[in-house]
Amino acid sequence: MFRYFSKTTLIGAVIATSFAFYACSDDSSSGPGGNSETYTSTETNSSSYQMLIDENSQSIHLSGDGEYENKCLVKDGVAEWGQVKVKSGERIAQYKFVGDTLAILWADNEEGEYENYGEMYVGGTAGSIYGNWSSIPCMYEWDYDDDWGSHGGETYCHSDFEGNQTALSISNGSFSKTTTTAAEGIAPADYNYSTSGYRNQLFAYLVTGTTTYIPKAQDLFTPNMAQITIDGFENSSEIQTKYAEFYADLPLAERISMGLCTVEELASFGIVSTGMSATGETFTFGGIPYTVSVLKAIEQDNYELEIVTVAANGITCTDSYEFTRPVSKNNCTSENLDYFSQDSDYDVNGNKYYYAYKYKKSNYEEFQACLSTIIAPQPVVQ
């Protein structure tokens, strides 16, 4: 029997009416997604063993060098890509067939006892462990007894699982295992500069001079419009009126940064858009032309990269942000030590090691300083 479980909890509530307020944006904007890209990264680890199989008891005994994982190791101020031994060279397992699916239950190396759930593989021939097998996102519950009775005999699967993929090659006397760790992430999130938080954060800073509103590259993926559900209102003008009434007492900078203003209001502060798309905009502020360009925009679970430029008065300011977890081989350099988050662990032999597990780099302070040099001098409006 197969049971499926999703990693994502789906909320079944249905909202009767939902509206989005798009004031302060221009109808000339293009669709979302601009130059959004997909980031992929994989790491492969392989191991080989000598193998003894007892087909009567369906048991496996492996002897080999063990299993290793690639990590960005840090020691004495030096970052280096290397391997850590994570599994012993001596391993035992039980196996059985669930239909045409192979289930393997490994013994815990530390306790020498078997867990209750085994890995599952397909691709070979039912009834024969020899051949090539590929992992599936399922676990088989082995038969066992406890104080509550007998258990086991069921298969549990993740319907939307993304993670390691393992391939087994099993022949008489040998067992090889190759694990590919894919970048676990979602498809890139769509962005649209014209309806992003980045745009109105920038405008709030220009109009009021409040530096806390200087935009960050990550704001490209934050909607700028306030969103609300108002039951009983079908006319957008009624909703706009309610918004204006509800947020009327907010400070001006906050109203602008949330998108709670009109094109006419922005023009009264000296901001006039002259061209807009999903990847940028040209506008004038105080009679001086500005150009905003989105050069990169990727946002996934495991990776993020945004690069935005703001240009005026012959000066171009670049706002960039990059994040990746785990640290990739390309980023594992000593020059990046200041951008790493580090942790420690122990290998299978009890040796302690330090490694970088996250990389995050931003030039936000430089961008702030640059932006202050190209802002047209205007009276500060509050």
CSV table of C-alpha atoms in Angstrom, one decimal:
chain,number,residue,atom,x,y,z
A,1,MET,CA,0.0,0.0,0.0
A,2,PHE,CA,1.3,3.4,-1.0
A,3,ARG,CA,0.6,6.6,1.0
A,4,TYR,CA,1.5,10.0,-0.3
A,5,PHE,CA,2.5,13.0,1.8
A,6,SER,CA,3.2,16.4,0.4
A,7,LYS,CA,6.1,18.5,1.9
A,8,THR,CA,3.9,21.6,1.4
A,9,THR,CA,0.8,22.1,3.4
A,10,LEU,CA,-2.0,23.2,1.1
A,11,ILE,CA,-4.4,25.7,2.7
A,12,GLY,CA,-7.9,24.9,1.5
A,13,ALA,CA,-9.5,28.1,2.5
A,14,VAL,CA,-11.1,30.0,-0.4
A,15,ILE,CA,-11.1,33.8,-0.2
A,16,ALA,CA,-14.4,35.1,-1.7
A,17,THR,CA,-13.0,38.4,-3.0
A,18,SER,CA,-9.5,39.6,-3.3
A,19,PHE,CA,-8.1,42.9,-4.7
A,20,ALA,CA,-4.7,44.4,-5.3
A,21,PHE,CA,-4.2,48.2,-5.4
A,22,TYR,CA,-1.9,49.3,-8.2
A,23,ALA,CA,-1.7,53.0,-7.7
A,24,CYS,CA,1.7,54.6,-8.5
A,25,SER,CA,2.4,52.2,-11.4
A,26,ASP,CA,2.1,52.6,-15.1
A,27,ASP,CA,-0.1,50.6,-17.5
A,28,SER,CA,2.7,50.6,-20.0
A,29,SER,CA,4.6,48.0,-18.0
A,30,SER,CA,5.3,44.6,-19.6
A,31,GLY,CA,4.5,41.2,-18.1
A,32,PRO,CA,6.3,39.7,-15.1
A,33,GLY,CA,9.5,37.7,-15.4
A,34,GLY,CA,11.8,40.1,-17.2
A,35,ASN,CA,15.2,38.4,-17.5
A,36,SER,CA,14.5,35.9,-14.7
A,37,GLU,CA,16.8,32.8,-14.9
A,38,THR,CA,17.1,29.4,-13.3
A,39,TYR,CA,20.0,28.5,-11.2
A,40,THR,CA,21.0,24.8,-10.9
A,41,SER,CA,23.8,23.2,-9.0
A,42,THR,CA,24.7,19.5,-8.5
A,43,GLU,CA,27.3,17.6,-6.5
A,44,THR,CA,28.1,13.9,-7.2
A,45,ASN,CA,29.6,11.5,-4.7
A,46,SER,CA,30.5,7.9,-5.6
A,47,SER,CA,31.6,4.9,-3.5
A,48,SER,CA,32.4,1.3,-4.2
A,49,TYR,CA,32.4,-1.8,-2.0
A,50,GLN,CA,33.2,-5.4,-2.1
A,51,MET,CA,30.0,-7.3,-1.4
A,52,LEU,CA,28.7,-10.5,0.1
A,53,ILE,CA,25.1,-11.4,-0.4
A,54,ASP,CA,23.1,-14.1,1.4
A,55,GLU,CA,20.0,-14.5,-0.9
A,56,ASN,CA,18.3,-16.9,1.5
A,57,SER,CA,18.3,-14.4,4.4
A,58,GLN,CA,18.3,-11.4,2.0
A,59,SER,CA,21.2,-9.7,3.7
A,60,ILE,CA,24.1,-7.7,2.4
A,61,HIS,CA,27.6,-7.2,3.9
A,62,LEU,CA,29.7,-4.4,2.4
A,63,SER,CA,33.4,-3.8,2.8
A,64,GLY,CA,35.1,-0.7,1.4
A,65,ASP,CA,36.6,2.7,2.0
A,66,GLY,CA,33.3,4.3,3.1
A,67,GLU,CA,31.3,7.2,1.8
A,68,TYR,CA,32.3,10.8,1.6
A,69,GLU,CA,30.5,14.2,1.2
A,70,ASN,CA,31.9,17.3,-0.5
A,71,LYS,CA,32.1,20.4,1.7
A,72,CYS,CA,33.7,23.8,1.8
A,73,LEU,CA,36.2,23.1,4.6
A,74,VAL,CA,37.7,26.0,6.6
A,75,LYS,CA,40.9,25.6,8.6
A,76,ASP,CA,43.4,28.2,9.9
A,77,GLY,CA,41.8,31.0,7.8
A,78,VAL,CA,41.8,29.0,4.6
A,79,ALA,CA,38.7,27.8,2.7
A,80,GLU,CA,39.2,24.7,0.6
A,81,TRP,CA,36.8,22.3,-1.2
A,82,GLY,CA,37.3,18.8,0.2
A,83,GLN,CA,35.7,15.6,1.3
A,84,VAL,CA,34.5,14.4,4.7
A,85,LYS,CA,34.0,10.7,5.5
A,86,VAL,CA,30.4,10.3,6.6
A,87,LYS,CA,29.8,6.5,6.4
A,88,SER,CA,31.9,3.6,7.6
A,89,GLY,CA,33.5,1.2,5.1
A,90,GLU,CA,31.8,-1.7,6.9
A,91,ARG,CA,28.0,-1.8,6.3
A,92,ILE,CA,25.3,-4.3,6.6
A,93,ALA,CA,21.7,-4.2,5.3
A,94,GLN,CA,18.6,-6.2,4.7
A,95,TYR,CA,16.6,-6.1,1.5
A,96,LYS,CA,13.3,-7.3,0.1
A,97,PHE,CA,11.1,-6.7,-2.9
A,98,VAL,CA,7.8,-4.8,-2.8
A,99,GLY,CA,6.4,-5.8,-6.1
A,100,ASP,CA,9.1,-4.8,-8.6
A,101,THR,CA,10.6,-2.2,-6.2
A,102,LEU,CA,13.7,-3.0,-4.2
A,103,ALA,CA,13.7,-1.9,-0.5
A,104,ILE,CA,17.0,-1.7,1.4
A,105,LEU,CA,17.2,-1.3,5.2
A,106,TRP,CA,20.6,-0.2,6.5
A,107,ALA,CA,21.9,-0.9,9.9
A,108,ASP,CA,22.9,2.2,12.0
A,109,ASN,CA,26.7,2.4,12.1
A,110,GLU,CA,26.8,3.7,15.6
A,111,GLU,CA,24.2,1.5,17.3
A,112,GLY,CA,24.5,-1.6,15.1
A,113,GLU,CA,20.7,-1.8,15.0
A,114,TYR,CA,18.3,-1.5,12.1
A,115,GLU,CA,16.0,1.4,11.6
A,116,ASN,CA,12.3,0.9,10.8
A,117,TYR,CA,12.3,2.4,7.3
A,118,GLY,CA,14.2,1.4,4.2
A,119,GLU,CA,15.2,3.2,1.0
A,120,MET,CA,13.4,2.2,-2.2
A,121,TYR,CA,14.7,1.7,-5.7
A,122,VAL,CA,13.3,0.9,-9.2
A,123,GLY,CA,14.8,-0.1,-12.5
A,124,GLY,CA,16.1,-3.6,-11.9
A,125,THR,CA,14.3,-7.0,-12.2
A,126,ALA,CA,11.8,-8.0,-9.5
A,127,GLY,CA,13.2,-10.8,-7.4
A,128,SER,CA,16.8,-10.2,-8.3
A,129,ILE,CA,18.9,-7.7,-6.5
A,130,TYR,CA,21.6,-7.7,-9.3
A,131,GLY,CA,21.4,-4.9,-11.8
A,132,ASN,CA,21.1,-1.1,-11.9
A,133,TRP,CA,18.7,0.7,-9.5
A,134,SER,CA,17.5,4.3,-9.1
A,135,SER,CA,16.1,5.8,-5.9
A,136,ILE,CA,12.5,7.0,-5.6
A,137,PRO,CA,11.2,9.4,-3.0
A,138,CYS,CA,9.6,6.6,-0.9
A,139,MET,CA,10.4,4.7,2.3
A,140,TYR,CA,9.3,1.2,3.1
A,141,GLU,CA,8.3,0.4,6.7
A,142,TRP,CA,9.9,-2.9,7.7
A,143,ASP,CA,8.0,-5.4,9.8
A,144,TYR,CA,8.5,-4.9,13.6
A,145,ASP,CA,6.8,-5.4,16.9
A,146,ASP,CA,6.6,-3.2,19.9
A,147,ASP,CA,4.4,-2.7,23.0
A,148,TRP,CA,1.5,-1.5,20.7
A,149,GLY,CA,1.6,-4.6,18.4
A,150,SER,CA,2.9,-5.5,15.0
A,151,HIS,CA,3.7,-2.9,12.4
A,152,GLY,CA,5.2,-2.6,8.9
A,153,GLY,CA,4.5,-3.6,5.3
A,154,GLU,CA,3.5,-0.1,4.1
A,155,THR,CA,5.2,2.4,1.7
A,156,TYR,CA,5.3,6.1,2.3
A,157,CYS,CA,6.1,8.6,-0.5
A,158,HIS,CA,6.6,12.3,-0.8
A,159,SER,CA,4.6,13.4,-3.8
A,160,ASP,CA,6.6,16.7,-4.3
A,161,PHE,CA,10.0,15.6,-2.9
A,162,GLU,CA,13.1,17.2,-4.4
A,163,GLY,CA,16.5,16.1,-3.1
A,164,ASN,CA,19.2,13.5,-3.5
A,165,GLN,CA,19.1,11.0,-6.3
A,166,THR,CA,21.0,7.7,-5.7
A,167,ALA,CA,22.0,5.1,-8.3
A,168,LEU,CA,23.0,1.6,-7.4
A,169,SER,CA,25.0,-0.8,-9.5
A,170,ILE,CA,25.0,-4.3,-8.0
A,171,SER,CA,26.8,-7.3,-9.5
A,172,ASN,CA,28.2,-10.5,-8.1
A,173,GLY,CA,30.8,-9.4,-5.5
A,174,SER,CA,30.6,-5.6,-6.0
A,175,PHE,CA,28.3,-2.8,-5.0
A,176,SER,CA,28.7,0.8,-6.2
A,177,LYS,CA,26.6,3.8,-5.2
A,178,THR,CA,26.5,7.3,-6.8
A,179,THR,CA,24.5,10.1,-5.1
A,180,THR,CA,23.7,13.3,-6.9
A,181,THR,CA,22.7,16.2,-4.7
A,182,ALA,CA,20.7,18.7,-6.8
A,183,ALA,CA,20.2,22.3,-5.8
A,184,GLU,CA,17.0,21.9,-3.9
A,185,GLY,CA,14.9,24.8,-4.9
A,186,ILE,CA,11.8,26.0,-6.7
A,187,ALA,CA,11.5,27.6,-10.1
A,188,PRO,CA,12.7,31.2,-10.1
A,189,ALA,CA,10.1,33.6,-8.7
A,190,ASP,CA,8.7,36.0,-11.2
A,191,TYR,CA,9.5,39.7,-10.7
A,192,ASN,CA,8.3,42.8,-12.3
A,193,TYR,CA,10.1,46.0,-11.6
A,194,SER,CA,7.1,48.2,-12.3
A,195,THR,CA,5.1,46.6,-9.5
A,196,SER,CA,8.0,45.8,-7.1
A,197,GLY,CA,8.8,47.2,-3.7
A,198,TYR,CA,12.1,48.3,-5.2
A,199,ARG,CA,10.5,51.0,-7.3
A,200,ASN,CA,8.4,52.7,-4.6
A,201,GLN,CA,11.2,52.3,-1.9
A,202,LEU,CA,13.4,54.3,-4.3
A,203,PHE,CA,10.7,57.0,-4.8
A,204,ALA,CA,10.1,57.3,-1.0
A,205,TYR,CA,13.8,58.0,-0.6
A,206,LEU,CA,14.0,60.5,-3.4
A,207,VAL,CA,11.0,62.4,-2.1
A,208,THR,CA,11.7,62.4,1.6
A,209,GLY,CA,15.4,61.8,1.9
A,210,THR,CA,14.8,59.2,4.5
A,211,THR,CA,17.7,56.8,4.1
A,212,THR,CA,15.9,53.8,5.7
A,213,TYR,CA,13.9,53.7,2.4
A,214,ILE,CA,16.9,53.3,0.1
A,215,PRO,CA,15.9,50.1,-1.7
A,216,LYS,CA,17.7,46.7,-1.5
A,217,ALA,CA,18.1,44.5,-4.5
A,218,GLN,CA,16.0,41.8,-2.8
A,219,ASP,CA,13.0,44.2,-2.9
A,220,LEU,CA,12.6,43.3,-6.6
A,221,PHE,CA,10.6,40.3,-5.4
A,222,THR,CA,8.4,42.1,-2.9
A,223,PRO,CA,5.1,43.5,-4.3
A,224,ASN,CA,4.8,47.3,-3.7
A,225,MET,CA,1.0,47.4,-3.6
A,226,ALA,CA,-0.9,46.9,-0.4
A,227,GLN,CA,-3.2,43.9,-0.6
A,228,ILE,CA,-6.5,43.5,1.2
A,229,THR,CA,-9.7,41.5,1.0
A,230,ILE,CA,-12.8,43.7,1.3
A,231,ASP,CA,-16.0,41.8,1.2
A,232,GLY,CA,-18.8,43.6,-0.6
A,233,PHE,CA,-16.8,45.9,-2.8
A,234,GLU,CA,-16.7,45.0,-6.5
A,235,ASN,CA,-15.8,48.5,-7.8
A,236,SER,CA,-12.0,49.2,-7.7
A,237,SER,CA,-12.7,52.9,-7.1
A,238,GLU,CA,-14.5,52.1,-3.9
A,239,ILE,CA,-11.5,50.1,-2.8
A,240,GLN,CA,-9.1,52.9,-3.6
A,241,THR,CA,-11.2,55.3,-1.6
A,242,LYS,CA,-11.1,52.9,1.4
A,243,TYR,CA,-7.4,52.6,1.1
A,244,ALA,CA,-6.9,56.3,1.0
A,245,GLU,CA,-9.1,56.7,4.1
A,246,PHE,CA,-7.5,53.9,6.0
A,247,TYR,CA,-3.8,54.9,5.4
A,248,ALA,CA,-4.3,58.7,5.3
A,249,ASP,CA,-2.5,59.2,8.6
A,250,LEU,CA,0.7,57.3,7.7
A,251,PRO,CA,3.9,59.3,7.1
A,252,LEU,CA,4.4,60.2,3.5
A,253,ALA,CA,7.5,58.1,3.0
A,254,GLU,CA,5.6,55.0,4.2
A,255,ARG,CA,2.6,55.7,2.0
A,256,ILE,CA,4.9,56.1,-1.0
A,257,SER,CA,6.9,52.9,-0.2
A,258,MET,CA,3.7,50.9,0.1
A,259,GLY,CA,2.3,52.2,-3.2
A,260,LEU,CA,-0.4,54.2,-1.6
A,261,CYS,CA,-0.3,57.2,-3.8
A,262,THR,CA,-1.3,58.2,-7.3
A,263,VAL,CA,0.6,59.1,-10.4
A,264,GLU,CA,-0.6,62.7,-9.9
A,265,GLU,CA,0.8,62.8,-6.3
A,266,LEU,CA,4.2,61.5,-7.5
A,267,ALA,CA,4.2,64.2,-10.1
A,268,SER,CA,3.5,66.9,-7.5
A,269,PHE,CA,6.7,65.7,-5.7
A,270,GLY,CA,8.7,66.0,-9.0
A,271,ILE,CA,8.7,62.3,-10.1
A,272,VAL,CA,7.4,61.8,-13.7
A,273,SER,CA,7.8,58.4,-15.3
A,274,THR,CA,8.9,58.5,-19.0
A,275,GLY,CA,9.2,54.8,-19.8
A,276,MET,CA,8.7,51.6,-17.9
A,277,SER,CA,9.0,47.9,-18.3
A,278,ALA,CA,9.3,44.8,-16.2
A,279,THR,CA,13.1,45.3,-16.2
A,280,GLY,CA,13.4,48.9,-15.4
A,281,GLU,CA,12.3,52.5,-15.9
A,282,THR,CA,13.3,56.0,-17.0
A,283,PHE,CA,11.8,58.9,-15.0
A,284,THR,CA,12.7,62.5,-14.1
A,285,PHE,CA,13.0,63.8,-10.6
A,286,GLY,CA,13.5,67.5,-10.2
A,287,GLY,CA,14.0,67.8,-13.9
A,288,ILE,CA,16.9,65.4,-13.9
A,289,PRO,CA,16.6,62.1,-15.8
A,290,TYR,CA,17.1,58.8,-14.0
A,291,THR,CA,17.4,55.3,-15.4
A,292,VAL,CA,16.8,52.1,-13.4
A,293,SER,CA,17.9,48.8,-15.0
A,294,VAL,CA,17.5,45.2,-13.6
A,295,LEU,CA,20.5,43.2,-14.9
A,296,LYS,CA,19.9,40.0,-12.9
A,297,ALA,CA,17.0,38.7,-10.9
A,298,ILE,CA,17.0,35.1,-9.6
A,299,GLU,CA,15.2,34.0,-6.5
A,300,GLN,CA,15.1,30.3,-5.4
A,301,ASP,CA,15.1,28.4,-2.2
A,302,ASN,CA,18.8,27.7,-2.4
A,303,TYR,CA,20.1,30.6,-4.5
A,304,GLU,CA,19.5,34.3,-5.0
A,305,LEU,CA,21.1,36.9,-7.2
A,306,GLU,CA,19.9,40.4,-8.0
A,307,ILE,CA,21.8,43.2,-9.7
A,308,VAL,CA,20.1,46.6,-10.2
A,309,THR,CA,21.7,49.8,-11.5
A,310,VAL,CA,20.4,53.4,-10.9
A,311,ALA,CA,22.0,56.0,-13.1
A,312,ALA,CA,21.8,59.8,-13.2
A,313,ASN,CA,24.1,62.8,-13.7
A,314,GLY,CA,26.6,60.6,-15.5
A,315,ILE,CA,27.0,58.3,-12.5
A,316,THR,CA,25.8,54.6,-12.3
A,317,CYS,CA,25.3,53.1,-8.9
A,318,THR,CA,25.1,49.3,-8.7
A,319,ASP,CA,23.1,47.4,-6.1
A,320,SER,CA,23.9,43.7,-5.9
A,321,TYR,CA,23.1,40.8,-3.6
A,322,GLU,CA,24.0,37.1,-3.9
A,323,PHE,CA,23.1,34.2,-1.6
A,324,THR,CA,23.7,30.4,-1.9
A,325,ARG,CA,23.2,27.5,0.5
A,326,PRO,CA,25.0,25.2,0.6
A,327,VAL,CA,28.2,26.9,-0.5
A,328,SER,CA,29.2,25.9,-4.0
A,329,LYS,CA,32.6,24.8,-5.2
A,330,ASN,CA,33.0,28.0,-7.1
A,331,ASN,CA,32.4,30.1,-4.1
A,332,CYS,CA,34.6,28.1,-1.8
A,333,THR,CA,37.7,30.4,-1.8
A,334,SER,CA,39.6,32.1,1.1
A,335,GLU,CA,38.7,35.4,-0.5
A,336,ASN,CA,35.1,34.8,0.4
A,337,LEU,CA,35.6,34.0,4.1
A,338,ASP,CA,34.0,37.2,5.2
A,339,TYR,CA,30.8,36.2,3.4
A,340,PHE,CA,30.5,32.7,4.9
A,341,SER,CA,28.4,31.4,7.7
A,342,GLN,CA,30.3,28.6,9.4
A,343,ASP,CA,29.6,25.6,11.5
A,344,SER,CA,31.4,22.5,12.9
A,345,ASP,CA,30.7,18.8,12.8
A,346,TYR,CA,32.4,15.4,13.3
A,347,ASP,CA,33.3,12.9,10.6
A,348,VAL,CA,32.6,9.1,11.0
A,349,ASN,CA,35.8,8.7,13.0
A,350,GLY,CA,35.0,11.4,15.5
A,351,ASN,CA,37.3,14.1,14.0
A,352,LYS,CA,36.0,17.6,14.3
A,353,TYR,CA,36.0,19.8,11.3
A,354,TYR,CA,34.7,23.3,10.4
A,355,TYR,CA,32.9,24.1,7.2
A,356,ALA,CA,31.1,27.0,5.5
A,357,TYR,CA,27.4,26.2,4.9
A,358,LYS,CA,26.1,29.6,3.6
A,359,TYR,CA,27.4,32.4,1.3
A,360,LYS,CA,25.9,35.9,1.4
A,361,LYS,CA,27.4,38.9,-0.3
A,362,SER,CA,26.0,42.4,-0.6
A,363,ASN,CA,27.4,45.8,-1.6
A,364,TYR,CA,24.5,47.7,0.0
A,365,GLU,CA,26.7,50.1,1.9
A,366,GLU,CA,28.6,51.1,-1.2
A,367,PHE,CA,25.3,51.5,-3.1
A,368,GLN,CA,23.9,53.8,-0.4
A,369,ALA,CA,27.0,56.0,-0.6
A,370,CYS,CA,26.8,56.1,-4.3
A,371,LEU,CA,23.1,56.9,-4.5
A,372,SER,CA,23.6,59.9,-2.2
A,373,THR,CA,25.9,61.5,-4.8
A,374,ILE,CA,23.4,61.4,-7.7
A,375,ILE,CA,20.2,62.5,-5.9
A,376,ALA,CA,19.0,65.9,-7.2
A,377,PRO,CA,18.9,68.4,-4.3
A,378,GLN,CA,15.3,68.8,-3.3
A,379,PRO,CA,13.6,70.2,-0.2
A,380,VAL,CA,12.9,67.2,2.2
A,381,VAL,CA,9.2,66.5,2.1
A,382,GLN,CA,7.7,64.7,5.2
